[in-house]
Amino acid sequence: MKQVLDELEQMRDEYANLKEELDRQKIINGKLMENTFRKNIDVLDSNKKTGIAVCVVMALFLTVFAIFMGTFTLPVAAGVALCLIIMAGYIVLYRRMDFKDGIDDVRTTALKVSRFRKNYIKFQLTSYAWVLGFIIISASFIFKGFLTTAKSLTAIALIIVIFIACACAQYFTDRKVLKACDEIIDRLEEGDNLS
């Protein structure tokens, strides 16, 4: 009987040690997950602020451009409206992915991030189509009589350079945002599997 009690006592001690080790590992994994989550959320938050700022700057640029050229009332109004629509899109897109509660429910948070990722791709593709359409339609107004002066050619060249630079910057920003979403989802699913 004493031998059985000793074995039970030893098993209880081993179980307590194992439980303590697992609890310690959960804390370490939780902190690692939280740090990764915060880092990637900072990437998303930075993208939101940058997207809104770029829309405001582009609206101001179009207005200054119209003053510089002395015309383009319809394309400028359409461009400013497009910038405001895209800015509103950024606000709505990020507002839907609200993390005020933190990451208490891992599955719900992973689902929110996954949904955000899908909506972000749709939003960006739609934005690219709108901007490209705006440029093509505006070109008909711009090129009608404006290829005759050096001032007009300079303005058109400036628009083309700015568009190419913005497209490249947006592509790399989008990749960074999608990578951050993937890392958040992976970490949350990994943490959920450990629980």
CSV table of C-alpha atoms in Angstrom, one decimal:
chain,number,residue,atom,x,y,z
A,1,MET,CA,0.0,0.0,0.0
A,2,LYS,CA,2.9,2.4,0.9
A,3,GLN,CA,4.4,1.7,-2.5
A,4,VAL,CA,1.2,2.6,-4.3
A,5,LEU,CA,0.9,5.8,-2.3
A,6,ASP,CA,4.5,6.7,-3.1
A,7,GLU,CA,3.8,6.2,-6.8
A,8,LEU,CA,0.7,8.3,-6.6
A,9,GLU,CA,2.6,11.0,-4.8
A,10,GLN,CA,5.3,10.9,-7.5
A,11,MET,CA,2.7,11.0,-10.3
A,12,ARG,CA,1.0,14.0,-8.6
A,13,ASP,CA,4.4,15.8,-8.4
A,14,GLU,CA,5.2,15.0,-12.0
A,15,TYR,CA,1.7,16.2,-13.1
A,16,ALA,CA,2.2,19.5,-11.1
A,17,ASN,CA,5.6,20.1,-12.7
A,18,LEU,CA,4.2,19.4,-16.2
A,19,LYS,CA,1.2,21.7,-15.5
A,20,GLU,CA,3.6,24.4,-14.3
A,21,GLU,CA,5.8,24.0,-17.4
A,22,LEU,CA,2.7,24.1,-19.7
A,23,ASP,CA,1.4,27.3,-18.0
A,24,ARG,CA,4.8,28.9,-18.4
A,25,GLN,CA,4.9,27.9,-22.1
A,26,LYS,CA,1.4,29.4,-22.6
A,27,ILE,CA,2.5,32.7,-21.0
A,28,ILE,CA,5.6,32.8,-23.3
A,29,ASN,CA,3.5,31.9,-26.4
A,30,GLY,CA,0.9,34.4,-25.3
A,31,LYS,CA,3.4,37.2,-25.0
A,32,LEU,CA,5.0,36.3,-28.3
A,33,MET,CA,1.6,36.2,-30.0
A,34,GLU,CA,0.7,39.6,-28.4
A,35,ASN,CA,4.0,41.2,-29.6
A,36,THR,CA,3.5,39.9,-33.1
A,37,PHE,CA,-0.1,41.0,-33.1
A,38,ARG,CA,0.8,44.5,-31.9
A,39,LYS,CA,3.6,44.9,-34.5
A,40,ASN,CA,1.4,43.9,-37.3
A,41,ILE,CA,-1.6,45.9,-36.1
A,42,ASP,CA,0.8,48.9,-36.1
A,43,VAL,CA,1.5,48.2,-39.8
A,44,LEU,CA,-2.3,48.2,-40.5
A,45,ASP,CA,-2.8,51.3,-38.5
A,46,SER,CA,0.0,53.1,-40.3
A,47,ASN,CA,-1.5,52.0,-43.7
A,48,LYS,CA,-4.9,53.5,-42.7
A,49,LYS,CA,-3.3,56.8,-41.7
A,50,THR,CA,-1.1,56.9,-44.8
A,51,GLY,CA,-4.1,56.0,-47.1
A,52,ILE,CA,-6.2,58.8,-45.7
A,53,ALA,CA,-3.3,61.3,-45.8
A,54,VAL,CA,-2.5,60.4,-49.4
A,55,CYS,CA,-6.2,61.0,-50.4
A,56,VAL,CA,-6.2,64.4,-48.7
A,57,VAL,CA,-2.8,65.4,-50.4
A,58,MET,CA,-4.1,64.2,-53.8
A,59,ALA,CA,-7.3,66.3,-53.4
A,60,LEU,CA,-5.2,69.3,-52.6
A,61,PHE,CA,-2.7,68.5,-55.4
A,62,LEU,CA,-5.6,68.4,-57.9
A,63,THR,CA,-6.9,71.7,-56.7
A,64,VAL,CA,-3.5,73.4,-56.9
A,65,PHE,CA,-3.0,71.7,-60.3
A,66,ALA,CA,-6.3,73.2,-61.6
A,67,ILE,CA,-5.2,76.7,-60.3
A,68,PHE,CA,-1.8,76.3,-62.0
A,69,MET,CA,-3.4,75.3,-65.3
A,70,GLY,CA,-6.3,77.7,-65.0
A,71,THR,CA,-8.9,75.2,-66.1
A,72,PHE,CA,-10.0,71.5,-65.8
A,73,THR,CA,-13.1,72.1,-63.7
A,74,LEU,CA,-14.8,68.8,-64.4
A,75,PRO,CA,-11.7,66.5,-64.1
A,76,VAL,CA,-10.6,68.3,-60.9
A,77,ALA,CA,-14.1,67.9,-59.4
A,78,ALA,CA,-14.2,64.2,-60.4
A,79,GLY,CA,-10.6,63.7,-59.0
A,80,VAL,CA,-11.4,65.4,-55.7
A,81,ALA,CA,-14.6,63.3,-55.4
A,82,LEU,CA,-12.6,60.2,-56.2
A,83,CYS,CA,-10.1,61.0,-53.5
A,84,LEU,CA,-12.9,61.6,-50.9
A,85,ILE,CA,-14.6,58.3,-51.9
A,86,ILE,CA,-11.3,56.3,-51.5
A,87,MET,CA,-10.6,58.1,-48.2
A,88,ALA,CA,-14.1,57.1,-47.0
A,89,GLY,CA,-13.4,53.6,-48.1
A,90,TYR,CA,-10.3,53.4,-46.0
A,91,ILE,CA,-12.2,54.7,-43.0
A,92,VAL,CA,-15.0,52.2,-43.4
A,93,LEU,CA,-12.7,49.3,-44.2
A,94,TYR,CA,-10.6,49.8,-41.0
A,95,ARG,CA,-13.6,50.7,-38.8
A,96,ARG,CA,-15.1,47.2,-39.6
A,97,MET,CA,-11.9,45.6,-38.2
A,98,ASP,CA,-12.2,47.0,-34.7
A,99,PHE,CA,-9.8,45.6,-32.0
A,100,LYS,CA,-11.0,47.6,-29.0
A,101,ASP,CA,-11.6,44.3,-27.2
A,102,GLY,CA,-8.0,43.1,-27.9
A,103,ILE,CA,-7.5,39.4,-28.8
A,104,ASP,CA,-9.6,37.8,-26.1
A,105,ASP,CA,-11.4,35.5,-28.5
A,106,VAL,CA,-8.7,34.2,-30.8
A,107,ARG,CA,-11.0,32.6,-33.4
A,108,THR,CA,-13.2,35.7,-33.8
A,109,THR,CA,-10.1,37.9,-34.1
A,110,ALA,CA,-8.6,35.6,-36.8
A,111,LEU,CA,-11.9,35.7,-38.6
A,112,LYS,CA,-12.0,39.5,-38.5
A,113,VAL,CA,-8.5,39.8,-39.9
A,114,SER,CA,-9.2,37.2,-42.6
A,115,ARG,CA,-12.4,39.1,-43.6
A,116,PHE,CA,-10.4,42.4,-43.5
A,117,ARG,CA,-7.8,40.9,-45.8
A,118,LYS,CA,-10.4,39.9,-48.4
A,119,ASN,CA,-12.2,43.2,-48.2
A,120,TYR,CA,-8.8,45.0,-48.5
A,121,ILE,CA,-8.0,43.2,-51.7
A,122,LYS,CA,-11.4,44.0,-53.2
A,123,PHE,CA,-11.1,47.6,-52.1
A,124,GLN,CA,-7.7,48.1,-53.5
A,125,LEU,CA,-8.6,46.5,-56.9
A,126,THR,CA,-11.7,48.7,-57.1
A,127,SER,CA,-9.6,51.7,-56.2
A,128,TYR,CA,-7.1,50.9,-58.9
A,129,ALA,CA,-9.9,50.5,-61.5
A,130,TRP,CA,-11.4,53.9,-60.4
A,131,VAL,CA,-8.1,55.7,-60.6
A,132,LEU,CA,-7.2,54.2,-63.9
A,133,GLY,CA,-10.7,55.1,-65.3
A,134,PHE,CA,-10.3,58.6,-63.9
A,135,ILE,CA,-6.9,59.1,-65.6
A,136,ILE,CA,-8.2,57.7,-68.9
A,137,ILE,CA,-11.4,59.9,-68.9
A,138,SER,CA,-9.4,63.0,-67.7
A,139,ALA,CA,-6.9,62.4,-70.4
A,140,SER,CA,-9.5,63.2,-73.0
A,141,PHE,CA,-10.1,66.6,-71.4
A,142,ILE,CA,-6.3,67.2,-70.8
A,143,PHE,CA,-5.0,66.2,-74.2
A,144,LYS,CA,-7.7,67.9,-76.3
A,145,GLY,CA,-5.9,71.2,-76.6
A,146,PHE,CA,-3.1,71.0,-74.1
A,147,LEU,CA,-0.3,69.4,-76.0
A,148,THR,CA,0.6,72.7,-77.6
A,149,THR,CA,2.4,74.5,-74.8
A,150,ALA,CA,5.5,73.6,-72.8
A,151,LYS,CA,3.5,74.3,-69.6
A,152,SER,CA,0.9,71.7,-70.5
A,153,LEU,CA,3.5,69.1,-71.5
A,154,THR,CA,5.3,69.6,-68.2
A,155,ALA,CA,2.1,69.2,-66.3
A,156,ILE,CA,1.2,66.0,-68.2
A,157,ALA,CA,4.7,64.5,-67.6
A,158,LEU,CA,4.4,65.4,-63.9
A,159,ILE,CA,1.1,63.6,-63.7
A,160,ILE,CA,2.5,60.5,-65.4
A,161,VAL,CA,5.6,60.4,-63.1
A,162,ILE,CA,3.4,60.9,-60.0
A,163,PHE,CA,1.0,58.1,-61.1
A,164,ILE,CA,3.8,55.6,-61.7
A,165,ALA,CA,5.5,56.5,-58.4
A,166,CYS,CA,2.2,56.2,-56.5
A,167,ALA,CA,1.3,52.9,-58.2
A,168,CYS,CA,4.7,51.4,-57.2
A,169,ALA,CA,4.4,52.7,-53.6
A,170,GLN,CA,0.9,51.4,-53.3
A,171,TYR,CA,1.9,47.9,-54.6
A,172,PHE,CA,4.6,47.6,-52.0
A,173,THR,CA,2.3,49.0,-49.3
A,174,ASP,CA,-0.4,46.5,-50.2
A,175,ARG,CA,2.1,43.6,-50.0
A,176,LYS,CA,3.2,44.7,-46.6
A,177,VAL,CA,-0.4,45.0,-45.3
A,178,LEU,CA,-1.3,41.5,-46.7
A,179,LYS,CA,1.8,40.0,-45.2
A,180,ALA,CA,0.9,41.6,-41.8
A,181,CYS,CA,-2.6,40.1,-42.1
A,182,ASP,CA,-1.2,36.7,-42.9
A,183,GLU,CA,1.2,36.8,-39.9
A,184,ILE,CA,-1.6,37.9,-37.6
A,185,ILE,CA,-3.8,35.0,-38.8
A,186,ASP,CA,-1.0,32.5,-38.6
A,187,ARG,CA,-0.1,33.6,-35.0
A,188,LEU,CA,-3.7,33.5,-33.8
A,189,GLU,CA,-4.3,30.1,-35.3
A,190,GLU,CA,-1.1,28.8,-33.9
A,191,GLY,CA,-2.0,30.2,-30.5
A,192,ASP,CA,-5.5,28.7,-30.7
A,193,ASN,CA,-4.0,25.3,-31.5
A,194,LEU,CA,-1.8,25.5,-28.4
A,195,SER,CA,-4.7,26.3,-26.2
